[in-house]
mmCIF file of C-alpha atoms in Angstrom:
data_model
loop_
_atom_site.group_PDB
_atom_site.id
_atom_site.type_symbol
_atom_site.label_atom_id
_atom_site.label_comp_id
_atom_site.label_asym_id
_atom_site.label_seq_id
_atom_site.Cartn_x
_atom_site.Cartn_y
_atom_site.Cartn_z
ATOM 1 C CA MET A 286 81.495 122.907 124.044
ATOM 2 C CA GLN A 287 81.655 119.671 122.071
ATOM 3 C CA ALA A 288 84.978 120.813 120.571
ATOM 4 C CA LEU A 289 86.395 121.508 124.033
ATOM 5 C CA TRP A 290 85.258 118.101 125.272
ATOM 6 C CA MET A 291 87.086 116.394 122.395
ATOM 7 C CA VAL A 292 90.265 118.429 122.911
ATOM 8 C CA LEU A 293 90.140 117.488 126.604
ATOM 9 C CA ALA A 294 89.686 113.824 125.636
ATOM 10 C CA ALA A 295 92.701 114.018 123.319
ATOM 11 C CA PHE A 296 94.750 115.629 126.092
ATOM 12 C CA LEU A 297 93.779 112.876 128.542
ATOM 13 C CA PHE A 298 94.679 110.115 126.059
ATOM 14 C CA ALA A 299 98.056 111.736 125.374
ATOM 15 C CA SER A 300 98.628 112.102 129.125
ATOM 16 C CA MET A 301 97.791 108.422 129.522
ATOM 17 C CA GLY A 302 100.527 107.729 126.966
ATOM 18 C CA VAL A 303 103.003 109.592 129.189
ATOM 19 C CA CYS A 304 102.027 107.419 132.163
ATOM 20 C CA VAL A 305 102.337 104.273 130.050
ATOM 21 C CA LYS A 306 105.819 105.302 128.943
ATOM 22 C CA MET A 307 106.881 105.982 132.529
ATOM 23 C CA ALA A 308 105.374 102.716 133.771
ATOM 24 C CA SER A 309 106.989 100.771 130.902
ATOM 25 C CA ALA A 310 110.314 101.137 132.656
ATOM 26 C CA HIS A 311 108.983 98.899 135.450
ATOM 27 C CA PHE A 312 106.224 96.737 133.895
ATOM 28 C CA ASN A 313 105.826 94.825 130.644
ATOM 29 C CA ALA A 314 102.965 95.444 128.211
ATOM 30 C CA ALA A 315 100.886 92.498 129.474
ATOM 31 C CA GLU A 316 100.980 93.829 133.022
ATOM 32 C CA LEU A 317 99.983 97.318 131.884
ATOM 33 C CA VAL A 318 97.029 95.943 129.904
ATOM 34 C CA CYS A 319 95.907 93.829 132.862
ATOM 35 C CA TYR A 320 96.120 96.634 135.435
ATOM 36 C CA ARG A 321 94.409 99.122 133.139
ATOM 37 C CA GLY A 322 91.620 96.564 132.692
ATOM 38 C CA PHE A 323 91.018 96.160 136.431
ATOM 39 C CA ILE A 324 90.941 99.914 137.013
ATOM 40 C CA GLY A 325 88.623 100.352 134.034
ATOM 41 C CA ILE A 326 86.250 97.658 135.374
ATOM 42 C CA ALA A 327 85.804 99.561 138.631
ATOM 43 C CA ILE A 328 85.265 102.941 136.976
ATOM 44 C CA LEU A 329 82.901 101.681 134.267
ATOM 45 C CA TRP A 330 80.885 99.592 136.710
ATOM 46 C CA LEU A 331 80.287 102.727 138.782
ATOM 47 C CA LEU A 332 79.446 104.676 135.618
ATOM 48 C CA ALA A 333 76.965 102.068 134.380
ATOM 49 C CA ARG A 334 75.351 101.961 137.806
ATOM 50 C CA SER A 335 75.006 105.762 137.927
ATOM 51 C CA GLN A 336 73.456 105.724 134.443
ATOM 52 C CA ARG A 337 71.251 102.752 135.381
ATOM 53 C CA VAL A 338 72.614 100.814 132.428
ATOM 54 C CA SER A 339 72.421 97.047 132.794
ATOM 55 C CA LEU A 340 75.669 95.212 132.083
ATOM 56 C CA ALA A 341 73.820 92.089 130.929
ATOM 57 C CA THR A 342 74.159 91.559 127.191
ATOM 58 C CA GLN A 343 72.533 89.445 124.503
ATOM 59 C CA TYR A 344 75.691 89.476 122.380
ATOM 60 C CA PRO A 345 78.484 87.903 124.478
ATOM 61 C CA GLY A 346 80.230 86.500 121.404
ATOM 62 C CA MET A 347 80.467 89.902 119.709
ATOM 63 C CA HIS A 348 81.787 91.480 122.904
ATOM 64 C CA ALA A 349 84.350 88.697 123.233
ATOM 65 C CA TRP A 350 85.604 89.242 119.668
ATOM 66 C CA ARG A 351 85.693 93.029 120.142
ATOM 67 C CA SER A 352 87.645 92.570 123.385
ATOM 68 C CA LEU A 353 90.106 90.129 121.801
ATOM 69 C CA VAL A 354 90.934 92.426 118.898
ATOM 70 C CA GLY A 355 90.968 95.478 121.160
ATOM 71 C CA VAL A 356 93.342 93.860 123.640
ATOM 72 C CA VAL A 357 95.769 92.937 120.849
ATOM 73 C CA SER A 358 95.680 96.562 119.696
ATOM 74 C CA LEU A 359 96.113 97.908 123.221
ATOM 75 C CA GLY A 360 99.011 95.595 124.029
ATOM 76 C CA ALA A 361 100.763 96.464 120.759
ATOM 77 C CA TRP A 362 100.250 100.173 121.422
ATOM 78 C CA PHE A 363 101.613 99.975 124.972
ATOM 79 C CA TYR A 364 104.655 98.061 123.715
ATOM 80 C CA ALA A 365 105.263 100.677 121.010
ATOM 81 C CA ILE A 366 104.975 103.518 123.530
ATOM 82 C CA GLY A 367 107.639 101.873 125.652
ATOM 83 C CA GLN A 368 110.056 101.457 122.726
ATOM 84 C CA LEU A 369 109.414 104.434 120.419
ATOM 85 C CA PRO A 370 109.182 108.198 120.863
ATOM 86 C CA LEU A 371 105.739 108.942 122.324
ATOM 87 C CA ALA A 372 104.695 111.063 119.327
ATOM 88 C CA THR A 373 105.563 108.246 116.909
ATOM 89 C CA ALA A 374 103.683 105.579 118.866
ATOM 90 C CA MET A 375 100.605 107.810 119.247
ATOM 91 C CA THR A 376 100.543 108.697 115.553
ATOM 92 C CA LEU A 377 100.808 105.075 114.427
ATOM 93 C CA ASN A 378 97.866 104.152 116.657
ATOM 94 C CA TYR A 379 95.787 106.988 115.204
ATOM 95 C CA MET A 380 96.259 105.358 111.777
ATOM 96 C CA SER A 381 93.055 103.402 112.447
ATOM 97 C CA SER A 382 90.950 105.750 110.283
ATOM 98 C CA VAL A 383 93.300 105.203 107.343
ATOM 99 C CA TRP A 384 93.173 101.436 107.886
ATOM 100 C CA ILE A 385 89.357 101.553 107.860
ATOM 101 C CA ALA A 386 89.492 103.370 104.512
ATOM 102 C CA ALA A 387 91.868 100.675 103.213
ATOM 103 C CA PHE A 388 89.478 97.961 104.371
ATOM 104 C CA LEU A 389 86.570 99.687 102.612
ATOM 105 C CA VAL A 390 88.465 99.764 99.313
ATOM 106 C CA GLY A 391 89.764 96.211 99.644
ATOM 107 C CA GLY A 392 86.423 94.844 100.838
ATOM 108 C CA ALA A 393 84.553 96.286 97.863
ATOM 109 C CA LEU A 394 87.029 94.710 95.421
ATOM 110 C CA ILE A 395 87.063 91.322 97.166
ATOM 111 C CA ALA A 396 83.255 91.147 97.345
ATOM 112 C CA TRP A 397 82.819 91.950 93.646
ATOM 113 C CA ARG A 398 82.296 88.995 91.323
ATOM 114 C CA PRO A 399 82.452 89.675 87.567
ATOM 115 C CA SER A 400 79.066 89.088 85.912
ATOM 116 C CA ALA A 401 76.657 90.765 83.565
ATOM 117 C CA THR A 402 74.358 91.781 86.426
ATOM 118 C CA ALA A 403 77.055 92.934 88.869
ATOM 119 C CA PRO A 404 78.885 95.993 87.553
ATOM 120 C CA ARG A 405 82.426 96.670 88.609
ATOM 121 C CA PRO A 406 82.500 98.769 91.809
ATOM 122 C CA ALA A 407 83.111 102.454 91.234
ATOM 123 C CA PHE A 408 86.728 103.515 91.530
ATOM 124 C CA GLN A 409 86.951 105.317 94.865
ATOM 125 C CA GLY A 410 89.807 107.598 93.965
ATOM 126 C CA SER A 411 89.572 109.777 97.076
ATOM 127 C CA LEU A 412 89.796 106.752 99.381
ATOM 128 C CA VAL A 413 92.715 105.280 97.452
ATOM 129 C CA VAL A 414 94.657 108.569 97.548
ATOM 130 C CA THR A 415 93.900 108.920 101.262
ATOM 131 C CA VAL A 416 95.210 105.436 102.018
ATOM 132 C CA LEU A 417 98.359 105.889 99.922
ATOM 133 C CA THR A 418 99.073 109.265 101.558
ATOM 134 C CA GLY A 419 98.710 107.733 104.994
ATOM 135 C CA PHE A 420 101.171 104.965 104.219
ATOM 136 C CA VAL A 421 103.678 107.407 102.729
ATOM 137 C CA GLY A 422 103.458 109.202 106.071
ATOM 138 C CA VAL A 423 104.140 105.928 107.872
ATOM 139 C CA VAL A 424 107.269 105.304 105.800
ATOM 140 C CA LEU A 425 108.559 108.798 106.568
ATOM 141 C CA MET A 426 107.795 108.474 110.289
ATOM 142 C CA LEU A 427 109.426 105.069 110.613
ATOM 143 C CA ARG A 428 112.562 106.046 108.683
ATOM 144 C CA PRO A 429 114.225 107.500 111.820
ATOM 145 C CA SER A 430 113.107 104.443 113.811
ATOM 146 C CA LEU A 431 114.757 102.135 111.276
ATOM 147 C CA ASP A 432 117.956 104.119 111.603
ATOM 148 C CA GLN A 433 117.859 103.551 115.384
ATOM 149 C CA ASN A 434 117.183 99.790 115.090
ATOM 150 C CA GLN A 435 113.572 100.220 116.237
ATOM 151 C CA ALA A 436 112.019 98.586 113.177
ATOM 152 C CA PHE A 437 110.264 95.847 115.155
ATOM 153 C CA ALA A 438 108.707 98.332 117.557
ATOM 154 C CA GLY A 439 107.582 100.437 114.579
ATOM 155 C CA LEU A 440 105.867 97.450 112.995
ATOM 156 C CA ILE A 441 104.152 96.634 116.294
ATOM 157 C CA GLY A 442 102.956 100.245 116.527
ATOM 158 C CA LEU A 443 101.624 100.038 112.982
ATOM 159 C CA MET A 444 99.826 96.814 113.891
ATOM 160 C CA SER A 445 98.193 98.575 116.847
ATOM 161 C CA GLY A 446 96.514 100.982 114.434
ATOM 162 C CA MET A 447 95.393 98.187 112.116
ATOM 163 C CA THR A 448 93.868 96.074 114.894
ATOM 164 C CA ALA A 449 92.280 99.221 116.362
ATOM 165 C CA ALA A 450 90.458 99.574 113.037
ATOM 166 C CA PHE A 451 89.122 96.009 113.347
ATOM 167 C CA ALA A 452 88.015 96.735 116.914
ATOM 168 C CA TYR A 453 86.311 99.953 115.834
ATOM 169 C CA MET A 454 84.315 98.163 113.153
ATOM 170 C CA GLN A 455 83.128 95.715 115.797
ATOM 171 C CA VAL A 456 82.141 98.638 118.030
ATOM 172 C CA MET A 457 80.119 100.008 115.111
ATOM 173 C CA ALA A 458 78.322 96.674 114.778
ATOM 174 C CA LEU A 459 77.506 96.610 118.497
ATOM 175 C CA SER A 460 76.302 100.215 118.376
ATOM 176 C CA ARG A 461 73.895 99.397 115.546
ATOM 177 C CA LEU A 462 72.466 96.594 117.686
ATOM 178 C CA GLY A 463 71.695 99.126 120.408
ATOM 179 C CA GLU A 464 74.450 98.240 122.868
ATOM 180 C CA PRO A 465 75.248 101.228 125.164
ATOM 181 C CA GLU A 466 78.825 102.442 124.885
ATOM 182 C CA SER A 467 79.387 102.082 128.639
ATOM 183 C CA ARG A 468 78.513 98.370 128.373
ATOM 184 C CA THR A 469 80.809 97.866 125.378
ATOM 185 C CA VAL A 470 83.736 99.604 127.092
ATOM 186 C CA PHE A 471 83.054 97.676 130.319
ATOM 187 C CA TYR A 472 83.403 94.325 128.572
ATOM 188 C CA PHE A 473 86.552 95.599 126.864
ATOM 189 C CA ALA A 474 87.962 96.355 130.322
ATOM 190 C CA VAL A 475 87.011 92.838 131.461
ATOM 191 C CA GLY A 476 88.713 91.384 128.395
ATOM 192 C CA SER A 477 91.813 93.507 129.029
ATOM 193 C CA ALA A 478 92.123 92.285 132.614
ATOM 194 C CA ALA A 479 91.577 88.649 131.611
ATOM 195 C CA ALA A 480 93.833 88.661 128.541
ATOM 196 C CA GLY A 481 96.547 90.650 130.292
ATOM 197 C CA GLY A 482 96.501 88.238 133.216
ATOM 198 C CA LEU A 483 96.711 85.254 130.862
ATOM 199 C CA ALA A 484 99.598 86.821 128.926
ATOM 200 C CA MET A 485 101.456 87.377 132.204
ATOM 201 C CA LEU A 486 101.668 83.587 132.589
ATOM 202 C CA PHE A 487 103.984 83.615 129.562
ATOM 203 C CA THR A 488 105.719 87.001 129.877
ATOM 204 C CA GLY A 489 106.208 86.751 133.618
ATOM 205 C CA THR A 490 105.739 89.493 136.183
ATOM 206 C CA SER A 491 108.089 92.297 137.050
ATOM 207 C CA ALA A 492 109.470 92.896 140.517
ATOM 208 C CA TRP A 493 107.198 95.341 142.343
ATOM 209 C CA PRO A 494 109.001 98.695 141.997
ATOM 210 C CA GLY A 495 107.463 100.452 144.979
ATOM 211 C CA TRP A 496 106.408 104.057 144.484
ATOM 212 C CA PRO A 497 106.775 103.966 140.646
ATOM 213 C CA ALA A 498 103.825 101.537 140.658
ATOM 214 C CA LEU A 499 101.613 104.587 141.250
ATOM 215 C CA TRP A 500 101.926 105.263 137.494
ATOM 216 C CA LEU A 501 99.457 102.412 137.006
ATOM 217 C CA LEU A 502 96.558 104.278 138.590
ATOM 218 C CA PRO A 503 96.443 107.279 136.234
ATOM 219 C CA ILE A 504 96.667 104.945 133.215
ATOM 220 C CA GLY A 505 93.236 103.523 134.002
ATOM 221 C CA VAL A 506 91.776 106.799 135.277
ATOM 222 C CA LEU A 507 92.942 108.872 132.298
ATOM 223 C CA ALA A 508 91.771 106.215 129.818
ATOM 224 C CA ALA A 509 88.290 106.182 131.362
ATOM 225 C CA GLY A 510 88.226 109.982 131.597
ATOM 226 C CA GLY A 511 89.265 110.350 127.982
ATOM 227 C CA GLN A 512 86.571 107.933 126.847
ATOM 228 C CA LEU A 513 83.903 109.765 128.876
ATOM 229 C CA CYS A 514 84.950 113.157 127.480
ATOM 230 C CA MET A 515 84.931 111.745 123.954
ATOM 231 C CA THR A 516 81.455 110.301 124.480
ATOM 232 C CA ARG A 517 80.251 113.645 125.846
ATOM 233 C CA ALA A 518 81.713 115.433 122.828
ATOM 234 C CA TYR A 519 79.790 113.256 120.386
ATOM 235 C CA ALA A 520 76.622 113.433 122.497
ATOM 236 C CA THR A 521 76.611 117.248 122.477
ATOM 237 C CA ALA A 522 77.343 117.534 118.745
ATOM 238 C CA LYS A 523 73.812 118.071 117.447
ATOM 239 C CA THR A 524 74.547 118.482 113.728
ATOM 240 C CA PRO A 525 76.467 116.385 111.170
ATOM 241 C CA ARG A 526 78.936 119.238 110.756
ATOM 242 C CA GLY A 527 79.480 119.427 114.520
ATOM 243 C CA THR A 528 80.030 115.672 114.678
ATOM 244 C CA LEU A 529 82.608 115.904 111.893
ATOM 245 C CA VAL A 530 84.476 118.694 113.686
ATOM 246 C CA VAL A 531 84.518 116.633 116.868
ATOM 247 C CA ALA A 532 85.785 113.543 115.039
ATOM 248 C CA ASN A 533 88.671 115.450 113.482
ATOM 249 C CA LEU A 534 89.678 117.159 116.729
ATOM 250 C CA GLN A 535 90.710 113.769 118.091
ATOM 251 C CA TYR A 536 93.940 114.259 116.131
ATOM 252 C CA SER A 537 94.894 117.049 118.521
ATOM 253 C CA GLY A 538 96.065 114.143 120.684
ATOM 254 C CA ILE A 539 99.022 113.772 118.337
ATOM 255 C CA VAL A 540 99.926 117.421 118.940
ATOM 256 C CA PHE A 541 99.811 116.925 122.705
ATOM 257 C CA ALA A 542 101.877 113.751 122.380
ATOM 258 C CA ALA A 543 104.481 115.580 120.277
ATOM 259 C CA ILE A 544 104.766 118.306 122.921
ATOM 260 C CA TYR A 545 105.131 115.717 125.676
ATOM 261 C CA SER A 546 107.658 113.789 123.591
ATOM 262 C CA VAL A 547 109.934 116.775 123.080
ATOM 263 C CA VAL A 548 109.520 118.498 126.472
ATOM 264 C CA LEU A 549 109.367 115.551 128.880
ATOM 265 C CA PHE A 550 111.412 112.876 127.143
ATOM 266 C CA ASN A 551 113.802 114.998 125.044
ATOM 267 C CA ASP A 552 112.922 112.971 121.949
ATOM 268 C CA HIS A 553 114.484 114.235 118.746
ATOM 269 C CA ILE A 554 112.047 114.012 115.854
ATOM 270 C CA PRO A 555 113.779 114.903 112.564
ATOM 271 C CA THR A 556 112.105 116.919 109.848
ATOM 272 C CA ILE A 557 111.199 113.816 107.856
ATOM 273 C CA GLY A 558 109.377 112.477 110.913
ATOM 274 C CA TRP A 559 107.347 115.681 111.302
ATOM 275 C CA VAL A 560 106.420 115.553 107.606
ATOM 276 C CA GLY A 561 105.249 111.959 108.009
ATOM 277 C CA MET A 562 103.197 112.948 111.041
ATOM 278 C CA VAL A 563 101.477 115.738 109.095
ATOM 279 C CA LEU A 564 100.677 113.362 106.221
ATOM 280 C CA ILE A 565 99.157 110.811 108.598
ATOM 281 C CA VAL A 566 97.066 113.443 110.383
ATOM 282 C CA GLY A 567 95.887 114.875 107.063
ATOM 283 C CA SER A 568 94.973 111.494 105.616
ATOM 284 C CA GLY A 569 93.264 110.537 108.878
ATOM 285 C CA ILE A 570 91.107 113.674 108.751
ATOM 286 C CA VAL A 571 90.131 113.019 105.133
ATOM 287 C CA ALA A 572 89.368 109.379 105.951
ATOM 288 C CA THR A 573 87.179 110.523 108.842
ATOM 289 C CA VAL A 574 85.267 112.872 106.539
ATOM 290 C CA LEU A 575 84.706 110.105 103.979
ATOM 291 C CA ARG A 576 83.645 107.680 106.695
ATOM 292 C CA ALA A 577 81.189 110.214 108.144
ATOM 293 C CA ARG A 578 79.508 110.468 104.751
ATOM 294 C CA ALA A 579 79.173 106.697 104.487
ATOM 295 C CA ALA A 580 78.158 106.092 108.130
ATOM 296 C CA PRO A 581 76.954 109.353 109.741
ATOM 297 C CA ASP A 582 75.975 107.717 113.046
ATOM 298 C CA SER A 583 79.299 106.012 113.738
ATOM 299 C CA PRO A 584 80.294 105.723 117.405
ATOM 300 C CA ALA A 585 83.390 107.271 118.923
ATOM 301 C CA GLU A 586 86.765 105.605 118.523
ATOM 302 C CA GLU A 587 88.569 104.354 121.616
ATOM 303 C CA HIS A 588 92.213 104.734 122.625
#
């Protein structure tokens, strides 16, 4: 069942991407982030109340930093979805596992100081190969985007994956302090609403489009539903192997996004783009396996 819960979560996140792309024709990224935040606040408040989880926290600063980084990632992702083929934007956001692997390699080298008592850190060949493979995949995926003058949107999509990795590491820190996931996601929703509203002072607001505004509702509902299904998947995975299977099944969201991209939006993804997508998925799976060995109790990623 845990595998089915994760596949359902991936489907809901990909479906949310469809709604974001449809709503992007009428709202800018700041508005989408703000409205998703308000809807998420309502849903997560009800969830926390049903679970009898207090929303009071002893770590407001950590939640604020997690929300800030997460909002930057979310806004960049929503912008990329509006400008790029859905499959491309989704895949770039799922690069977070590869970015985490890159941070692990870079962090170990930066922290090392040559001395007689501090040996040089072991060469983590598997991590290095994983990171390089992931970035080769990025180059192949963005090649069609460069040809269509979408380079800026591609870079923003790539940034969404990088900042998602920073946000995930902060979620890990909060999890180790005993913060319930519903509380962490609630404060992220609060940060999204606040930051999105602040950004709207600079980006402006779009004219209310009427009925197309209904696309805003499923964005928040599907995001919350996907997060709940993902949490359920990890909660029902009783063994390390089951947890690893669940973690890797999140990449089925890229498959759903590719189907949506081709069927609903008639996006043409050339062969080189599909190859890049496969490389990114493969490197992401390997990075997830390596991360699970280093931190077996890691919390679920958010999208």
